[in-house]
């Protein structure tokens, strides 16, 4: 007789009991262990806990499997319709105190007061998985967790917007995003529907010029300005009001990629901006900005120097109303959980504190509805303010009950006003005497119509002001951007129509773009002389701090490289050694390094490696300083680089490198790289 063979289930050892064997403190969690929520017990490997019987596997009895898979199936929430691609960080805002002259908002008015903030940077058009470095508007949204409640300054890196009325917002976004039949192109405006809309809708002209400038392709979030876009009303302690525009000025200066860089970066590292933000904070190289305000009288006309302050397509030149710094922002802490914090943060332009009010800007008024409304579907109901990243740091008793995802356990039986039953735990509207928000009374008169004032009708003057304020090289970049984008349109009629719009701004620009498209330049009515605003130009002679800049050193690590790295690190510069192969002290190899991640290159030894030739040629074209020491000169010669060109630094000391980095690029070299037409007979 054959001996009886135990079944696999009978072989299961007794010590795998799911409830009796606690995890040993020195053992840790091992493969095959499963933990239920809130329990520190060892559970059997799923492969052995349930076995096939005569009727098949009893999978649905495995509640561990069901809970895990169910949660996995519901991990995603709807992404934002706009600004879906974003990244963020916590920081501290410190008030200078001088804003007390215009506002009673404590976080601005009290000198030295520190307020925690969360900042989210984003692109407007792309989906969550799109690239960071596309040409686009960047969101610059700041949530201040003030002692009076949350204040959200939800702005962009451009001070104007495409439209003047919120009812047109769905139209501009639908036109700018992908074509609905194919959902391409992703995260770009170089296509027919965008240029069809803006060529027909000329109030977008000023913003289009900003988007086609270098502002549309920032080097990093560290080197990007931020703007509140709209005009706000500030109220001081005595009740006096002023109209203001908010500005964020980066300590590192305003700096952008060149067009070739942004295309390369999108391919080699689509997380380029997100990575720089997180890595810089981890390294202690914090992002810094100053918050400033332009202050203008609050008179009945709500205008300043002939500029309608309620028109979001207009700026007030800084030469007319200087930006007054009122506080400093330092981003110094990365989120612990991207989804819980960066993705679930909910900004609302209606999150206001006493001393700050909105105006009747028609686009701003529409945003007051839209920001709140979008959270209801994206975050699953009205209680999104209870999420930790959205929760005010001030005490709140709002009398709001129930609803999806309610996590507060309320007390009392009287969730209504007025009542006599709630006692001390009841919600009582706060008046101005105890810090409550009370809207400033203001007279209202006039007819209720859907129409824009006459002051909204000029769509070209400020576009010309912006263009003519730029340096010649920046103007070339604008012309190249228009040419590239319009060349991607299939419909010739759209190109012709947009040239007609440009012809009413600047004749020289129109001629350059028309020549690039192979079309005749139309005659228009270009704007007459305007007074340029030097504050609008990015390329200047000014030198900026170099914290967070990156220098690549080509060569095997040696004593000189270590000394250079130490000296530059003291200035906040990151040095990365690039060598043929990896090893101790090597951060990039010849196969992984590209010019786009470096602000300058040091060549320490001779090499003829093809990948290094490409890196150096790119760095040269992109106007980056190239330092040479030892046998590095031969490497430049191998790459076909003119060693006498501007920005080639021989045996530079750290101070020379820092000076070059502080100017962002070797601007003197850039015009030399432009192709020239051959002379006749040559």
XYZ file of C-alpha atoms in Angstrom:
682
model
C 0.000 0.000 0.000
C 1.292 3.479 -0.949
C 1.957 5.855 1.923
C -0.429 8.832 2.221
C 1.084 12.105 0.897
C 0.037 15.208 2.811
C -1.646 17.946 0.773
C 0.204 21.276 0.308
C -2.188 22.875 2.770
C -1.288 20.249 5.362
C 2.387 21.174 5.029
C 1.758 24.781 6.116
C 3.772 25.292 9.324
C 1.944 26.349 12.417
C 4.121 29.453 12.944
C 2.523 31.215 9.954
C -0.597 31.954 11.947
C -1.750 35.402 10.806
C -2.528 36.731 14.283
C -0.163 35.233 16.837
C 3.368 35.914 15.615
C 4.359 39.557 16.056
C 7.119 41.031 13.964
C 10.399 40.768 15.826
C 11.837 44.265 16.433
C 15.190 43.342 14.878
C 13.752 41.456 11.913
C 11.928 44.105 9.939
C 9.364 43.524 7.207
C 10.238 40.622 4.934
C 9.057 39.445 1.538
C 5.830 37.542 2.032
C 4.690 39.632 5.032
C 1.391 41.470 4.752
C 0.152 44.111 7.149
C -3.418 45.118 7.626
C -4.048 48.739 8.473
C -3.044 49.540 12.026
C -1.680 46.070 12.871
C 1.909 45.060 13.545
C 1.434 41.374 12.846
C 2.887 38.928 10.373
C 0.417 37.613 7.844
C 0.920 34.643 5.500
C 2.019 35.102 1.920
C -1.089 35.369 -0.247
C 0.110 32.466 -2.406
C -0.316 30.119 0.622
C -3.301 31.637 2.407
C -6.014 30.477 -0.021
C -5.800 27.361 -2.161
C -7.845 25.961 -5.005
C -10.659 23.693 -3.916
C -12.959 21.509 -5.943
C -14.878 24.598 -7.108
C -11.794 26.718 -7.995
C -9.846 29.436 -6.120
C -11.785 31.418 -3.518
C -10.208 34.748 -4.499
C -13.051 37.007 -3.381
C -12.720 35.706 0.177
C -9.266 37.280 0.313
C -10.250 40.640 1.740
C -6.596 41.699 1.801
C -6.488 41.302 -1.972
C -9.825 43.056 -2.443
C -8.866 46.036 -0.275
C -5.502 46.448 -1.930
C -6.792 46.123 -5.494
C -9.814 48.326 -4.803
C -7.596 51.072 -3.477
C -5.257 50.699 -6.442
C -8.176 50.923 -8.884
C -9.169 54.284 -7.354
C -5.766 55.886 -6.818
C -6.131 58.539 -9.489
C -8.179 61.688 -9.187
C -9.131 63.974 -12.093
C -6.191 66.124 -13.112
C -6.588 69.864 -13.384
C -8.043 71.053 -16.688
C -5.299 73.695 -16.792
C -2.066 73.771 -14.795
C -2.139 69.965 -14.572
C 1.644 69.630 -14.777
C 2.979 71.131 -11.565
C 5.494 70.845 -8.761
C 5.709 72.571 -5.422
C 7.495 73.285 -2.186
C 6.949 74.748 1.261
C 8.667 77.865 2.452
C 8.581 80.891 4.701
C 7.497 84.428 3.898
C 8.940 87.184 6.085
C 7.349 90.645 6.000
C 9.486 93.771 5.841
C 6.716 95.735 7.568
C 6.585 98.651 5.139
C 3.301 97.396 3.675
C 1.540 98.657 6.817
C 1.194 101.980 5.007
C -1.271 100.408 2.560
C -2.775 97.307 4.207
C -3.872 96.014 7.588
C -3.173 92.401 6.519
C -0.992 91.257 9.417
C 1.238 88.889 7.445
C 2.303 91.839 5.273
C 2.100 94.720 7.732
C 3.930 93.352 10.770
C 7.687 93.643 10.419
C 9.471 90.328 10.827
C 6.325 88.201 10.936
C 6.952 84.782 9.384
C 4.203 82.982 7.525
C 4.394 79.438 6.170
C 3.590 79.105 2.480
C 3.162 76.439 -0.161
C 4.092 77.383 -3.732
C 3.019 75.410 -6.787
C 4.660 76.085 -10.164
C 2.989 74.690 -13.272
C 2.514 74.803 -17.014
C -0.925 75.741 -18.319
C -1.585 73.513 -21.315
C 0.048 70.121 -20.864
C -1.278 67.034 -19.136
C 0.318 65.765 -15.927
C 2.797 63.661 -17.875
C 3.949 66.395 -20.253
C 7.407 67.986 -20.262
C 8.477 70.843 -18.000
C 10.337 72.918 -20.581
C 7.699 73.461 -23.273
C 6.916 76.997 -24.425
C 4.000 77.953 -22.215
C 2.765 80.221 -19.474
C 3.922 79.110 -16.006
C 1.662 79.225 -12.981
C 3.114 80.824 -9.833
C 0.534 80.070 -7.120
C 1.262 80.858 -3.466
C -0.838 79.801 -0.479
C -0.065 81.872 2.627
C -1.125 80.121 5.859
C -1.650 83.382 7.746
C -2.887 83.872 11.296
C -6.019 85.470 9.812
C -6.728 82.535 7.484
C -5.421 81.433 4.099
C -4.569 83.964 1.418
C -3.964 82.588 -2.085
C -2.032 84.698 -4.581
C -2.692 82.703 -7.744
C -0.603 84.209 -10.518
C 1.561 83.478 -13.546
C 5.070 84.229 -14.762
C 3.562 86.760 -17.176
C 1.753 89.891 -15.940
C -1.024 89.854 -18.561
C -3.503 87.323 -19.871
C -4.997 86.371 -23.252
C -8.515 87.587 -22.525
C -10.375 90.374 -20.749
C -13.550 88.528 -19.815
C -13.854 85.187 -18.008
C -16.583 83.931 -20.352
C -13.866 83.540 -23.003
C -11.629 81.376 -20.822
C -13.014 78.036 -22.073
C -12.480 79.272 -25.636
C -8.809 80.204 -25.280
C -8.040 76.956 -23.426
C -9.919 74.809 -25.938
C -8.096 76.582 -28.768
C -4.669 76.271 -27.151
C -4.921 72.655 -26.032
C -4.693 69.652 -28.335
C -7.033 69.151 -31.253
C -10.020 67.177 -29.932
C -10.045 64.604 -32.729
C -6.504 63.332 -32.014
C -5.469 64.874 -28.689
C -2.308 66.216 -30.297
C -0.173 68.275 -30.182
C 0.521 67.979 -26.466
C 1.623 70.957 -24.365
C 2.242 73.428 -27.161
C 0.610 76.249 -29.084
C 2.314 75.593 -32.430
C -0.860 74.465 -34.175
C -3.827 75.767 -36.124
C -6.542 76.144 -33.508
C -4.462 78.342 -31.185
C -3.333 80.727 -33.901
C -6.806 80.725 -35.440
C -8.222 81.972 -32.139
C -5.604 84.608 -31.305
C -5.488 85.973 -34.856
C -9.264 86.453 -34.741
C -9.267 87.667 -31.152
C -6.775 90.500 -31.028
C -7.100 91.237 -27.308
C -4.740 88.262 -26.956
C -1.970 90.075 -28.856
C -0.063 91.467 -25.872
C 0.001 88.132 -24.089
C 1.063 86.313 -27.263
C 4.145 88.540 -27.417
C 5.066 87.560 -23.856
C 4.538 83.877 -24.647
C 6.690 84.113 -27.796
C 9.459 85.842 -25.858
C 12.067 84.119 -23.704
C 9.591 84.355 -20.804
C 7.831 81.318 -22.286
C 10.868 79.043 -21.779
C 12.351 79.805 -18.312
C 15.666 78.232 -17.283
C 14.191 77.143 -13.951
C 11.543 78.174 -11.468
C 14.379 79.882 -9.579
C 14.852 82.367 -12.436
C 11.218 83.166 -13.135
C 9.208 86.232 -12.186
C 5.687 85.905 -10.851
C 2.764 88.289 -11.201
C -0.666 88.553 -9.629
C -1.906 89.649 -13.111
C -4.953 91.505 -11.769
C -5.277 94.720 -9.831
C -6.206 94.212 -6.172
C -7.480 96.659 -3.576
C -5.601 97.012 -0.289
C -7.179 98.513 2.824
C -5.108 99.987 5.652
C -5.946 100.148 9.358
C -7.700 103.502 8.925
C -9.875 102.232 6.066
C -7.955 104.029 3.309
C -7.680 102.069 0.062
C -5.069 101.725 -2.671
C -4.963 99.751 -5.907
C -1.981 97.452 -6.298
C -0.384 94.870 -8.558
C 1.663 92.045 -6.992
C 5.100 91.046 -8.300
C 7.485 88.233 -7.362
C 11.100 89.142 -8.136
C 13.558 86.185 -8.149
C 16.813 86.798 -6.279
C 18.655 84.909 -9.044
C 17.351 87.215 -11.770
C 15.154 86.404 -14.750
C 16.792 83.868 -17.052
C 15.571 81.554 -19.804
C 16.657 78.660 -21.925
C 17.368 79.181 -25.598
C 14.990 77.467 -27.990
C 17.327 74.620 -28.893
C 17.870 73.898 -25.196
C 14.209 73.586 -24.386
C 13.665 71.056 -27.167
C 16.663 69.013 -26.087
C 15.641 69.145 -22.435
C 12.099 67.985 -23.154
C 13.578 64.835 -24.643
C 16.446 64.067 -22.274
C 14.794 65.140 -19.004
C 11.095 66.080 -19.158
C 11.244 66.607 -15.360
C 13.980 69.245 -15.662
C 12.289 72.038 -13.674
C 10.725 69.708 -11.130
C 14.062 67.985 -10.536
C 15.939 71.271 -10.113
C 13.450 72.482 -7.508
C 13.577 69.297 -5.430
C 17.331 68.737 -5.757
C 18.159 72.345 -4.908
C 16.105 72.284 -1.729
C 17.619 68.946 -0.707
C 21.076 70.488 -1.205
C 20.215 73.562 0.879
C 20.320 75.838 -2.198
C 16.960 77.435 -1.529
C 14.865 79.405 -4.005
C 14.396 83.048 -2.975
C 12.053 85.788 -4.161
C 10.956 89.236 -3.035
C 7.290 90.147 -3.030
C 6.693 93.654 -4.290
C 3.722 95.856 -5.051
C 2.988 98.647 -7.456
C 0.799 101.119 -5.571
C -1.652 103.375 -7.390
C -4.425 105.699 -6.182
C -7.877 104.200 -5.766
C -9.922 106.795 -7.593
C -13.275 106.614 -9.299
C -11.756 105.941 -12.724
C -9.707 102.922 -11.566
C -7.008 103.927 -14.025
C -3.425 105.130 -13.818
C -1.521 107.205 -16.364
C -4.192 106.434 -18.938
C -4.034 102.661 -18.280
C -7.260 100.911 -17.271
C -6.286 98.986 -14.135
C -9.185 96.549 -14.563
C -7.932 95.339 -17.959
C -5.921 92.122 -17.390
C -4.255 92.451 -20.806
C -2.413 95.608 -19.704
C 0.605 96.290 -17.505
C 1.683 99.376 -15.621
C 5.339 99.976 -16.570
C 7.592 99.914 -13.535
C 9.023 103.272 -14.558
C 5.573 104.795 -13.898
C 4.849 102.871 -10.680
C 7.994 101.343 -9.134
C 7.759 97.900 -7.558
C 8.197 98.337 -3.805
C 9.574 95.237 -2.014
C 7.443 94.263 1.001
C 8.690 90.801 1.978
C 10.951 87.858 1.240
C 10.001 84.296 0.312
C 12.374 81.355 0.796
C 11.383 77.883 -0.441
C 13.165 75.488 1.890
C 11.179 72.251 2.296
C 10.081 69.621 -0.179
C 6.703 67.902 0.196
C 6.699 64.440 1.746
C 3.988 63.099 -0.557
C 3.413 64.501 -4.026
C -0.202 63.381 -4.291
C -1.305 64.407 -0.807
C 0.301 67.826 -1.045
C 1.289 69.074 -4.508
C -1.558 67.375 -6.341
C -4.309 67.896 -3.761
C -3.542 71.507 -2.911
C -6.515 73.634 -3.897
C -5.951 77.305 -4.643
C -8.804 79.772 -4.679
C -8.413 83.410 -5.583
C -11.288 84.117 -3.193
C -9.200 83.047 -0.184
C -8.730 86.554 1.198
C -7.778 88.060 4.541
C -8.725 91.441 6.035
C -6.808 94.162 4.260
C -6.889 92.570 0.783
C -9.870 92.812 -1.578
C -10.597 92.049 -5.212
C -11.647 94.559 -7.859
C -14.222 94.489 -10.647
C -11.786 93.146 -13.222
C -14.180 90.916 -15.253
C -11.614 88.116 -15.596
C -10.890 88.193 -11.871
C -14.591 88.018 -11.069
C -14.974 84.880 -13.183
C -11.989 83.256 -11.489
C -13.708 83.761 -8.131
C -16.300 81.245 -9.285
C -14.171 78.860 -11.322
C -11.434 78.070 -8.800
C -13.907 77.002 -6.135
C -16.142 75.160 -8.552
C -13.381 73.019 -10.050
C -12.399 71.522 -6.683
C -15.833 69.946 -6.221
C -15.222 67.413 -8.976
C -11.443 67.193 -8.726
C -11.284 66.587 -4.961
C -14.619 64.886 -4.494
C -16.823 67.370 -2.706
C -16.982 70.537 -0.615
C -14.718 69.409 2.237
C -11.410 69.695 0.362
C -10.356 72.461 2.749
C -9.967 69.769 5.448
C -7.086 68.144 3.574
C -3.897 68.936 5.520
C -2.300 70.942 2.700
C -5.423 73.098 2.375
C -6.235 73.448 6.065
C -5.833 76.980 7.482
C -3.365 77.445 10.308
C -5.891 79.752 11.953
C -8.788 78.386 14.050
C -11.951 77.867 11.996
C -15.559 77.351 13.045
C -17.566 77.750 9.862
C -20.739 75.827 10.806
C -20.433 73.731 7.622
C -21.508 70.122 8.162
C -21.671 66.809 6.366
C -20.811 66.365 2.695
C -18.423 63.992 0.950
C -15.180 63.288 2.839
C -16.229 65.108 6.004
C -13.485 64.342 8.543
C -14.419 66.731 11.346
C -16.596 65.315 14.118
C -18.833 68.246 14.968
C -20.603 68.710 18.269
C -23.923 70.224 19.089
C -27.357 70.072 17.557
C -27.614 73.516 15.980
C -25.831 73.790 12.613
C -27.822 76.925 11.717
C -27.957 80.633 12.516
C -29.374 82.211 14.520
C -29.752 79.675 17.324
C -29.906 79.612 21.116
C -28.758 76.009 21.616
C -25.096 75.860 20.555
C -23.672 77.770 23.502
C -19.944 78.498 23.420
C -19.363 75.878 20.719
C -21.607 77.559 18.174
C -20.394 79.346 15.066
C -20.690 83.109 15.354
C -19.942 85.416 12.433
C -16.761 87.318 13.210
C -16.902 91.073 12.951
C -14.037 93.468 12.235
C -13.412 93.949 15.949
C -12.256 90.327 16.306
C -10.508 89.846 12.961
C -13.409 88.864 10.752
C -13.413 89.616 7.039
C -15.814 92.418 6.194
C -16.056 93.652 2.620
C -15.354 97.319 2.130
C -18.601 99.150 1.328
C -18.495 100.744 -2.089
C -21.147 102.466 -4.210
C -22.438 100.649 -7.287
C -23.992 102.424 -10.250
C -24.352 102.124 -13.999
C -26.146 99.847 -16.432
C -25.835 96.063 -16.301
C -24.727 94.988 -19.790
C -22.307 92.483 -21.341
C -19.837 94.914 -22.867
C -16.288 96.148 -22.430
C -15.396 99.773 -21.763
C -13.740 101.746 -24.536
C -10.455 101.605 -22.603
C -10.326 97.846 -23.248
C -10.260 98.335 -27.047
C -6.546 99.038 -27.661
C -4.949 95.638 -28.284
C -1.673 96.707 -29.913
C 0.034 99.545 -28.043
C 1.225 97.522 -25.084
C 2.350 94.667 -27.342
C 4.545 97.211 -29.128
C 5.720 98.573 -25.773
C 6.795 95.090 -24.698
C 8.533 94.217 -27.968
C 10.425 97.501 -28.243
C 11.569 97.269 -24.612
C 13.471 94.041 -25.301
C 17.124 93.824 -26.200
C 17.911 93.180 -29.911
C 18.717 89.531 -29.183
C 15.412 89.040 -27.345
C 13.610 90.648 -30.289
C 15.288 88.105 -32.579
C 14.013 85.329 -30.331
C 10.452 86.705 -30.551
C 10.635 86.775 -34.350
C 12.011 83.222 -34.415
C 9.263 82.003 -32.078
C 6.481 83.519 -34.197
C 8.058 82.035 -37.320
C 8.387 78.565 -35.819
C 4.880 78.485 -34.360
C 3.129 79.808 -37.464
C 5.123 77.464 -39.706
C 3.507 74.558 -37.821
C 0.042 75.710 -38.901
C -1.414 73.884 -41.898
C -3.867 76.594 -42.895
C -2.205 79.347 -44.907
C -5.085 81.707 -44.158
C -4.222 81.608 -40.439
C -0.605 82.573 -41.127
C -1.687 85.458 -43.340
C -4.236 86.670 -40.788
C -1.687 86.586 -37.938
C 0.802 88.555 -40.034
C -1.930 91.154 -40.351
C -2.146 91.339 -36.559
C 1.633 91.741 -36.252
C 1.550 94.482 -38.894
C -0.508 96.600 -36.499
C 2.172 96.221 -33.836
C 5.612 96.527 -35.471
C 6.611 96.629 -39.137
C 10.157 95.284 -38.692
C 8.926 92.266 -36.730
C 6.274 91.584 -39.365
C 8.873 91.687 -42.142
C 11.123 89.182 -40.333
C 8.307 86.723 -39.635
C 6.888 87.051 -43.155
C 10.312 86.368 -44.666
C 10.671 83.270 -42.495
C 7.292 82.008 -43.688
C 7.942 82.853 -47.326
C 5.017 85.241 -47.440
C 4.734 88.933 -48.341
C 4.701 91.295 -45.376
C 1.304 92.980 -45.184
C 0.925 96.679 -44.612
C -0.734 97.639 -41.387
C -0.939 100.526 -39.006
C 1.949 99.857 -36.655
C 1.999 101.539 -33.290
C 3.774 104.871 -33.305
C 6.607 105.633 -30.910
C 6.221 104.285 -27.398
C 8.428 104.855 -24.384
C 10.312 101.594 -23.739
C 10.298 100.038 -20.261
C 13.823 98.744 -19.494
C 12.393 96.606 -16.680
C 10.839 94.310 -19.313
C 14.162 93.226 -20.812
C 15.845 90.090 -19.501
C 19.239 90.593 -21.109
C 21.045 93.392 -19.289
C 24.520 94.161 -17.970
C 23.465 93.331 -14.425
C 25.097 90.452 -12.547
C 22.990 88.109 -10.403
C 23.605 85.678 -7.515
C 24.744 82.244 -8.681
C 23.174 79.986 -6.038
C 22.011 76.772 -7.662
C 23.942 77.237 -10.922
C 25.629 74.096 -12.267
C 29.161 73.781 -13.655
C 30.269 70.623 -15.467
C 33.950 69.664 -15.249
C 35.145 67.382 -18.052
C 38.034 65.288 -16.834
C 39.072 62.645 -14.368
C 38.671 63.959 -10.802
C 41.933 65.325 -9.491
C 43.234 67.716 -6.880
C 42.544 70.791 -9.031
C 38.958 69.737 -9.710
C 38.405 69.147 -6.005
C 39.787 72.581 -5.141
C 37.596 74.230 -7.770
C 34.564 72.322 -6.539
C 35.186 73.445 -2.959
C 35.621 77.104 -3.941
C 32.513 77.181 -6.110
C 30.426 75.289 -3.554
C 31.106 78.106 -1.089
C 29.333 80.386 -3.602
C 26.334 78.037 -3.827
C 27.411 76.611 -7.204
C 26.954 72.903 -7.920
C 29.945 71.221 -9.609
C 29.474 67.925 -11.439
C 32.465 65.955 -12.694
C 32.052 64.389 -16.150
C 34.335 61.439 -16.891
C 34.511 58.637 -19.480
C 33.129 56.103 -16.998
C 31.541 56.231 -13.583
C 33.393 55.949 -10.313
C 33.976 57.713 -7.046
C 33.523 61.461 -7.483
C 32.023 61.127 -10.972
C 28.439 62.416 -11.301
C 28.001 62.272 -15.086
C 29.599 60.065 -17.719
C 30.295 60.944 -21.328
C 27.179 58.962 -22.264
C 24.797 60.753 -19.899
C 25.931 64.400 -19.966
C 24.336 67.033 -22.208
C 24.887 70.753 -22.237
C 21.358 71.681 -21.184
C 21.856 70.783 -17.515
C 24.958 72.969 -17.118
C 25.356 76.741 -16.917
C 29.086 76.563 -17.692
C 31.620 73.899 -18.667
C 35.220 73.406 -17.496
C 37.464 71.289 -19.748
C 40.351 69.799 -17.801
C 41.848 67.271 -20.199
C 42.046 66.380 -23.876
C 39.458 64.045 -25.350
C 38.116 63.264 -28.786
C 34.977 61.491 -27.537
C 32.093 62.178 -29.915
C 29.577 62.713 -27.109
C 31.832 65.344 -25.530
C 32.190 67.068 -28.894
C 28.404 67.339 -29.041
C 28.204 68.628 -25.461
C 30.809 71.340 -26.074
C 29.325 72.389 -29.402
C 25.916 72.745 -27.751
C 27.366 74.717 -24.828
C 29.137 77.020 -27.294
C 25.946 77.589 -29.345
C 23.913 78.200 -26.211
C 26.207 80.987 -25.040
C 27.640 79.247 -21.997
C 31.036 80.076 -20.541
C 33.661 77.410 -21.271
C 36.713 77.265 -19.048
C 39.929 75.604 -20.218
C 42.869 74.337 -18.185
C 45.601 71.765 -18.708
C 45.162 69.973 -22.025
C 41.559 71.096 -22.401
C 42.323 73.483 -25.274
C 42.894 70.536 -27.588
C 39.422 69.232 -26.760
C 37.876 72.516 -27.936
C 39.921 72.387 -31.121
C 38.761 68.806 -31.688
C 35.188 70.065 -31.353
C 35.752 72.796 -33.952
C 35.319 75.607 -31.421
C 37.086 78.936 -31.889
C 39.213 79.239 -28.744
C 39.404 83.015 -29.265
C 35.634 83.478 -29.156
C 34.004 85.432 -26.316
C 33.465 83.424 -23.152
C 36.367 80.964 -23.594
C 38.175 81.300 -20.266
C 41.729 80.013 -19.900
C 42.752 78.827 -16.420
C 39.896 80.748 -14.793
C 39.840 81.193 -11.049
C 36.563 80.655 -9.154
C 35.825 84.398 -9.129
C 36.003 84.537 -12.930
C 33.649 81.590 -13.248
C 31.197 83.129 -10.773
C 31.255 86.412 -12.705
C 30.448 84.568 -15.928
C 27.621 82.636 -14.284
C 26.195 85.836 -12.819
C 25.533 87.180 -16.311
C 23.563 84.021 -17.201
C 25.200 83.604 -20.636
C 27.997 84.979 -22.800
C 25.702 87.375 -24.608
C 28.542 88.794 -26.746
C 28.933 85.418 -28.440
C 25.307 84.938 -29.449
C 25.178 87.367 -32.432
C 28.301 85.710 -33.870
C 26.416 82.407 -34.139
C 23.726 83.735 -36.484
C 23.982 82.372 -40.039
C 24.963 84.997 -42.574
C 23.863 85.105 -46.195
C 26.735 84.591 -48.632
C 27.841 87.701 -50.480
C 27.366 87.845 -54.268
C 30.008 85.991 -56.199
C 31.449 84.215 -53.183
